[in-house]
Amino acid sequence: MRRREFITLIGGTAAAWPLAARGQSALPVIGFLRDTPLADATHLVAAFRQGLKEAGFIEGQNVMVEYRSAEHQPHRLPALVADLVRQQVALIVGNTPSALAAKSATTTVPIVFVTGGDPVMQGFVASLNRPGGNATGVSFLTSASGTKRLELVRQLMPKPAAIAMLVDVNPNLPQAESERRDVQAAARAIGQELIVLEAGSDRDIEAAFATSTQRGAGALFVGTGSFLYSRRARLVALAAQHRIPTIYVLREFVTAGGLMSYGTSITDAYRLAGVYAGRILKGEKPADLPVQQSTKFAFLINLGTAKALGLEIPDKLLALADEVIE
């Protein structure tokens, strides 16, 4: 369904373009690039278009967008970037791996990134207020919500028990380590036993669930990280199999069947990226556009998953939820 939805989203817009507009070279072109499938990003594309609209641009009328995906094969990103550069796109919009590939390939084409990390540490910009190069964008620090997620998942456990924390051990992901430290400190402060489990492979994930069960964990905290995000379907399936209440950082886990998520809204981050793309199309330079911090947080609960786990969600949690999936 997601793939068909994306094809409809893209194809429907293309079908609505006037024939003259399709062949009109005067229209600026944006390259929209991801390392993950576009079929999984329909809501992000919609949010990006909303941001463009807020800046005065409507796809097919006064701007065109070329969509590219590496389909979970990051080694393809340099070639995809090179293709967009050859097409003389006005700018490139990308998530972290895609924008880094673009940054390595060109110093002239403007880049708008959407990242869950620190743009300075990642090498995107010289500073947040003064990017200074050809890149700027939006940062949503997923690790910043870690202590709140710990607080939320504790409220689901019917009795005191250990909580397992699954950590992405990607060496290029400093925010995962930062989140680990913050959550461990928060757990110590309230006397909560925390079982830290590391994952860098599918085998690690399987072993982590087995360990959680063996050690009697009452809930699971899934940390931030691109590897864990790419395995969200498997994580959700294993949480259901082991019947362990689990909280995640991104809404995509909950829409895939996960129990709860709390974190920065990536949807809002892509809307902000659309606004910045529009401003660059109007002539502003990335070097002069401060990196934006997405500050909108979202708390989601999947009641269908709760029912399958035999969980009664406390009223106070339901009252806090920004979105409840029946």
Short mmCIF file of C-alpha atoms in Angstrom, two decimals:
data_model
loop_
_atom_site.label_atom_id
_atom_site.label_comp_id
_atom_site.label_asym_id
_atom_site.label_seq_id
_atom_site.Cartn_x
_atom_site.Cartn_y
_atom_site.Cartn_z
CA MET A 1 0.00 0.00 0.00
CA ARG A 2 2.73 2.49 0.86
CA ARG A 3 4.37 2.05 -2.53
CA ARG A 4 1.06 2.53 -4.35
CA GLU A 5 0.34 5.60 -2.22
CA PHE A 6 3.67 7.15 -3.19
CA ILE A 7 3.17 6.39 -6.88
CA THR A 8 -0.27 7.98 -6.66
CA LEU A 9 1.16 10.97 -4.80
CA ILE A 10 3.87 11.57 -7.39
CA GLY A 11 1.99 10.41 -10.46
CA GLY A 12 -1.16 12.30 -9.64
CA THR A 13 0.74 15.54 -9.40
CA ALA A 14 2.66 14.89 -12.60
CA ALA A 15 -0.58 14.15 -14.43
CA ALA A 16 -1.92 17.52 -13.36
CA TRP A 17 1.05 19.46 -14.78
CA PRO A 18 0.29 21.43 -17.93
CA LEU A 19 2.14 19.98 -20.89
CA ALA A 20 3.87 23.29 -21.47
CA ALA A 21 5.11 23.34 -17.89
CA ARG A 22 6.60 19.88 -18.16
CA GLY A 23 8.80 20.96 -21.01
CA GLN A 24 9.50 24.43 -19.70
CA SER A 25 13.18 24.50 -18.85
CA ALA A 26 12.72 27.82 -17.04
CA LEU A 27 11.13 26.06 -14.09
CA PRO A 28 13.63 25.49 -11.27
CA VAL A 29 14.17 21.86 -10.31
CA ILE A 30 14.73 20.52 -6.79
CA GLY A 31 16.45 17.20 -6.23
CA PHE A 32 14.77 15.28 -3.38
CA LEU A 33 17.08 12.47 -2.29
CA ARG A 34 16.87 9.73 0.32
CA ASP A 35 18.86 6.61 1.12
CA THR A 36 15.62 4.84 2.12
CA PRO A 37 12.63 4.01 -0.11
CA LEU A 38 10.44 6.90 -1.18
CA ALA A 39 7.43 4.64 -0.69
CA ASP A 40 8.04 4.94 3.06
CA ALA A 41 8.20 8.72 2.93
CA THR A 42 4.82 9.82 1.55
CA HIS A 43 4.08 11.85 4.69
CA LEU A 44 7.49 13.53 4.48
CA VAL A 45 6.99 14.41 0.82
CA ALA A 46 3.59 15.89 1.67
CA ALA A 47 5.12 17.94 4.50
CA PHE A 48 7.94 19.15 2.22
CA ARG A 49 5.38 20.26 -0.36
CA GLN A 50 3.48 22.10 2.35
CA GLY A 51 6.64 23.98 3.27
CA LEU A 52 7.27 24.85 -0.38
CA LYS A 53 3.70 26.13 -0.61
CA GLU A 54 4.21 28.32 2.45
CA ALA A 55 7.22 29.81 0.65
CA GLY A 56 5.19 30.44 -2.49
CA PHE A 57 6.05 27.38 -4.61
CA ILE A 58 3.72 24.65 -5.89
CA GLU A 59 5.16 21.58 -7.56
CA GLY A 60 4.18 21.44 -11.22
CA GLN A 61 3.31 25.12 -11.39
CA ASN A 62 6.41 27.14 -10.58
CA VAL A 63 8.84 24.42 -9.45
CA MET A 64 9.58 20.81 -10.31
CA VAL A 65 10.97 18.07 -8.09
CA GLU A 66 13.13 15.12 -9.14
CA TYR A 67 12.79 12.26 -6.63
CA ARG A 68 15.64 9.80 -6.09
CA SER A 69 16.20 6.94 -3.63
CA ALA A 70 19.12 4.61 -2.94
CA GLU A 71 16.64 1.99 -1.68
CA HIS A 72 18.69 1.07 1.42
CA GLN A 73 21.87 0.88 -0.70
CA PRO A 74 23.93 3.87 0.44
CA HIS A 75 26.74 3.08 -2.00
CA ARG A 76 24.39 4.29 -4.76
CA LEU A 77 24.12 7.80 -3.31
CA PRO A 78 27.20 9.33 -5.05
CA ALA A 79 25.88 8.29 -8.46
CA LEU A 80 22.42 9.64 -7.67
CA VAL A 81 23.91 12.95 -6.55
CA ALA A 82 26.06 13.12 -9.69
CA ASP A 83 22.94 12.60 -11.82
CA LEU A 84 21.14 15.46 -10.07
CA VAL A 85 24.16 17.75 -10.46
CA ARG A 86 24.33 16.90 -14.20
CA GLN A 87 20.69 17.93 -14.47
CA GLN A 88 21.67 21.30 -12.98
CA VAL A 89 19.12 21.16 -10.19
CA ALA A 90 18.63 24.40 -8.27
CA LEU A 91 19.23 22.64 -4.96
CA ILE A 92 19.27 19.22 -3.31
CA VAL A 93 17.16 18.24 -0.29
CA GLY A 94 18.17 15.13 1.59
CA ASN A 95 18.22 13.18 4.83
CA THR A 96 21.52 12.71 6.63
CA PRO A 97 23.30 10.13 4.40
CA SER A 98 21.96 11.73 1.21
CA ALA A 99 22.90 15.26 2.19
CA LEU A 100 26.38 14.11 3.27
CA ALA A 101 26.85 12.49 -0.14
CA ALA A 102 25.77 15.73 -1.79
CA LYS A 103 28.08 17.76 0.44
CA SER A 104 31.01 15.55 -0.63
CA ALA A 105 30.14 15.94 -4.30
CA THR A 106 29.53 19.66 -4.72
CA THR A 107 30.48 22.95 -3.14
CA THR A 108 28.26 25.01 -5.43
CA VAL A 109 24.81 23.39 -5.53
CA PRO A 110 22.79 24.50 -2.47
CA ILE A 111 21.91 21.69 -0.05
CA VAL A 112 19.07 21.58 2.47
CA PHE A 113 19.57 18.74 4.96
CA VAL A 114 17.17 17.18 7.45
CA THR A 115 19.17 15.43 10.18
CA GLY A 116 18.68 13.93 13.60
CA GLY A 117 22.26 14.70 14.56
CA ASP A 118 24.49 17.69 15.24
CA PRO A 119 25.09 19.45 11.87
CA VAL A 120 28.40 20.89 13.07
CA MET A 121 29.79 17.53 14.24
CA GLN A 122 28.55 15.92 11.03
CA GLY A 123 30.44 18.46 8.94
CA PHE A 124 27.46 20.08 7.27
CA VAL A 125 28.08 23.59 8.59
CA ALA A 126 30.75 25.64 10.35
CA SER A 127 28.24 26.84 12.95
CA LEU A 128 24.49 26.70 13.46
CA ASN A 129 23.98 30.47 13.20
CA ARG A 130 26.40 30.99 10.32
CA PRO A 131 26.55 27.84 8.15
CA GLY A 132 29.15 29.47 5.90
CA GLY A 133 29.00 27.05 2.95
CA ASN A 134 26.52 25.62 0.48
CA ALA A 135 24.47 23.71 3.07
CA THR A 136 21.87 24.54 5.68
CA GLY A 137 18.75 22.82 6.92
CA VAL A 138 16.86 21.44 9.86
CA SER A 139 18.05 19.46 12.87
CA PHE A 140 15.75 17.37 15.01
CA LEU A 141 17.70 16.00 17.96
CA THR A 142 16.02 12.65 18.61
CA SER A 143 18.31 11.90 21.54
CA ALA A 144 16.90 14.90 23.43
CA SER A 145 13.64 13.02 24.06
CA GLY A 146 15.27 9.99 25.71
CA THR A 147 14.54 10.79 29.35
CA LYS A 148 10.91 11.60 28.54
CA ARG A 149 10.51 8.26 26.76
CA LEU A 150 11.89 6.50 29.84
CA GLU A 151 9.31 8.27 31.99
CA LEU A 152 6.45 7.35 29.63
CA VAL A 153 7.30 3.67 29.27
CA ARG A 154 7.65 3.23 33.05
CA GLN A 155 3.99 4.17 33.39
CA LEU A 156 2.99 1.16 31.29
CA MET A 157 4.49 -1.50 33.51
CA PRO A 158 1.94 -3.10 35.84
CA LYS A 159 4.62 -3.65 38.48
CA PRO A 160 8.21 -2.47 39.06
CA ALA A 161 10.67 -4.25 36.79
CA ALA A 162 13.82 -3.69 34.80
CA ILE A 163 13.63 -1.81 31.52
CA ALA A 164 15.76 -2.95 28.59
CA MET A 165 17.34 -0.27 26.40
CA LEU A 166 18.35 -1.15 22.84
CA VAL A 167 21.21 1.06 21.63
CA ASP A 168 22.30 1.57 18.02
CA VAL A 169 26.09 1.13 18.00
CA ASN A 170 26.72 2.85 14.66
CA PRO A 171 30.12 4.56 15.22
CA ASN A 172 28.98 7.51 13.09
CA LEU A 173 26.02 8.19 15.37
CA PRO A 174 27.23 10.22 18.36
CA GLN A 175 23.66 11.14 19.32
CA ALA A 176 22.93 7.49 20.15
CA GLU A 177 25.77 7.48 22.70
CA SER A 178 24.57 10.81 24.08
CA GLU A 179 21.10 9.37 24.49
CA ARG A 180 22.48 6.31 26.27
CA ARG A 181 24.30 8.46 28.81
CA ASP A 182 21.25 10.66 29.45
CA VAL A 183 18.88 7.73 29.93
CA GLN A 184 21.32 5.86 32.18
CA ALA A 185 21.71 8.98 34.35
CA ALA A 186 17.94 9.44 34.53
CA ALA A 187 17.44 5.79 35.46
CA ARG A 188 20.03 5.98 38.26
CA ALA A 189 18.42 9.12 39.63
CA ILE A 190 15.06 7.37 40.12
CA GLY A 191 16.39 3.93 41.04
CA GLN A 192 15.22 2.30 37.80
CA GLU A 193 17.11 -0.83 36.75
CA LEU A 194 18.22 -0.45 33.13
CA ILE A 195 19.51 -3.31 30.99
CA VAL A 196 21.57 -1.79 28.16
CA LEU A 197 21.76 -3.94 25.03
CA GLU A 198 23.71 -2.98 21.90
CA ALA A 199 22.66 -3.67 18.32
CA GLY A 200 24.64 -3.33 15.14
CA SER A 201 23.28 -6.34 13.26
CA ASP A 202 20.11 -8.38 12.86
CA ARG A 203 21.60 -11.07 15.08
CA ASP A 204 22.12 -8.48 17.82
CA ILE A 205 18.46 -7.52 17.67
CA GLU A 206 17.30 -11.11 18.00
CA ALA A 207 19.67 -11.65 20.92
CA ALA A 208 18.52 -8.44 22.63
CA PHE A 209 14.91 -9.61 22.76
CA ALA A 210 15.97 -13.00 24.08
CA THR A 211 18.06 -11.35 26.79
CA SER A 212 15.23 -8.98 27.71
CA THR A 213 12.89 -11.93 28.22
CA GLN A 214 15.43 -13.98 30.16
CA ARG A 215 16.15 -11.09 32.53
CA GLY A 216 12.49 -10.31 33.10
CA ALA A 217 12.40 -6.85 31.58
CA GLY A 218 8.99 -5.27 31.96
CA ALA A 219 9.40 -2.92 29.00
CA LEU A 220 11.76 -2.07 26.15
CA PHE A 221 13.19 1.32 25.18
CA VAL A 222 14.37 1.41 21.55
CA GLY A 223 16.99 4.11 21.06
CA THR A 224 17.60 6.47 18.19
CA GLY A 225 19.63 5.41 15.17
CA SER A 226 19.43 4.79 11.44
CA PHE A 227 20.10 1.05 11.78
CA LEU A 228 17.28 0.54 14.26
CA TYR A 229 15.00 2.70 12.13
CA SER A 230 15.73 0.57 9.07
CA ARG A 231 14.77 -2.55 11.08
CA ARG A 232 11.53 -1.11 12.48
CA ALA A 233 9.32 -3.83 10.97
CA ARG A 234 11.40 -6.55 12.62
CA LEU A 235 11.56 -4.71 15.93
CA VAL A 236 7.79 -4.28 16.01
CA ALA A 237 7.27 -7.96 15.12
CA LEU A 238 9.65 -9.15 17.85
CA ALA A 239 8.04 -6.86 20.45
CA ALA A 240 4.68 -8.46 19.61
CA GLN A 241 6.17 -11.97 19.66
CA HIS A 242 7.79 -11.45 23.06
CA ARG A 243 4.78 -9.46 24.31
CA ILE A 244 6.93 -6.68 25.69
CA PRO A 245 5.63 -3.08 25.87
CA THR A 246 7.99 -0.98 23.77
CA ILE A 247 8.52 2.72 23.18
CA TYR A 248 10.24 4.13 20.10
CA VAL A 249 11.43 7.57 19.04
CA LEU A 250 9.60 8.01 15.71
CA ARG A 251 5.96 7.75 14.65
CA GLU A 252 6.88 5.39 11.78
CA PHE A 253 7.38 2.61 14.35
CA VAL A 254 3.85 3.11 15.69
CA THR A 255 2.22 3.29 12.27
CA ALA A 256 4.03 -0.01 11.55
CA GLY A 257 2.37 -1.57 14.61
CA GLY A 258 4.58 -0.46 17.48
CA LEU A 259 3.01 0.46 20.81
CA MET A 260 4.21 4.02 21.54
CA SER A 261 6.58 6.69 20.26
CA TYR A 262 7.75 10.03 21.57
CA GLY A 263 10.16 12.30 19.79
CA THR A 264 10.71 15.25 17.53
CA SER A 265 8.35 15.42 14.56
CA ILE A 266 10.28 14.60 11.38
CA THR A 267 7.18 15.62 9.45
CA ASP A 268 7.50 19.14 10.80
CA ALA A 269 11.23 19.09 10.04
CA TYR A 270 10.49 18.36 6.37
CA ARG A 271 7.94 21.18 6.29
CA LEU A 272 10.64 23.54 7.54
CA ALA A 273 13.02 22.15 4.90
CA GLY A 274 10.42 22.98 2.25
CA VAL A 275 10.25 26.57 3.52
CA TYR A 276 14.05 26.86 3.33
CA ALA A 277 14.08 25.35 -0.18
CA GLY A 278 11.63 28.04 -1.24
CA ARG A 279 13.74 30.80 0.27
CA ILE A 280 16.82 29.53 -1.58
CA LEU A 281 14.85 29.42 -4.84
CA LYS A 282 14.04 33.10 -4.22
CA GLY A 283 17.73 33.92 -4.05
CA GLU A 284 18.82 33.52 -0.43
CA LYS A 285 22.09 31.67 0.17
CA PRO A 286 22.49 28.64 2.46
CA ALA A 287 25.50 30.32 4.07
CA ASP A 288 23.20 33.05 5.39
CA LEU A 289 20.36 30.83 6.61
CA PRO A 290 20.84 29.60 10.21
CA VAL A 291 20.21 25.91 10.83
CA GLN A 292 16.69 25.51 12.20
CA GLN A 293 15.88 23.34 15.21
CA SER A 294 12.63 21.44 14.93
CA THR A 295 11.03 21.76 18.36
CA LYS A 296 7.68 20.11 17.72
CA PHE A 297 7.37 16.83 19.65
CA ALA A 298 4.76 14.14 19.12
CA PHE A 299 3.51 11.33 21.39
CA LEU A 300 1.68 8.48 19.66
CA ILE A 301 -0.11 5.44 21.06
CA ASN A 302 -1.36 2.42 19.11
CA LEU A 303 -4.43 1.13 20.95
CA GLY A 304 -4.70 -1.91 18.68
CA THR A 305 -1.22 -3.00 19.74
CA ALA A 306 -2.03 -2.31 23.39
CA LYS A 307 -5.09 -4.54 23.14
CA ALA A 308 -3.07 -7.33 21.51
CA LEU A 309 -0.59 -7.12 24.41
CA GLY A 310 -3.40 -7.13 26.97
CA LEU A 311 -2.40 -3.67 28.20
CA GLU A 312 -4.71 -1.05 29.63
CA ILE A 313 -3.32 2.35 28.73
CA PRO A 314 -3.64 4.70 31.72
CA ASP A 315 -5.98 7.64 31.17
CA LYS A 316 -3.21 10.10 31.97
CA LEU A 317 -1.14 8.71 29.07
CA LEU A 318 -4.09 8.85 26.69
CA ALA A 319 -4.64 12.47 27.69
CA LEU A 320 -1.03 13.29 26.80
CA ALA A 321 -1.12 11.62 23.37
CA ASP A 322 -0.99 13.82 20.29
CA GLU A 323 -2.28 10.97 18.16
CA VAL A 324 -4.06 7.72 19.05
CA ILE A 325 -4.22 4.94 16.47
CA GLU A 326 -7.24 2.70 17.01
#
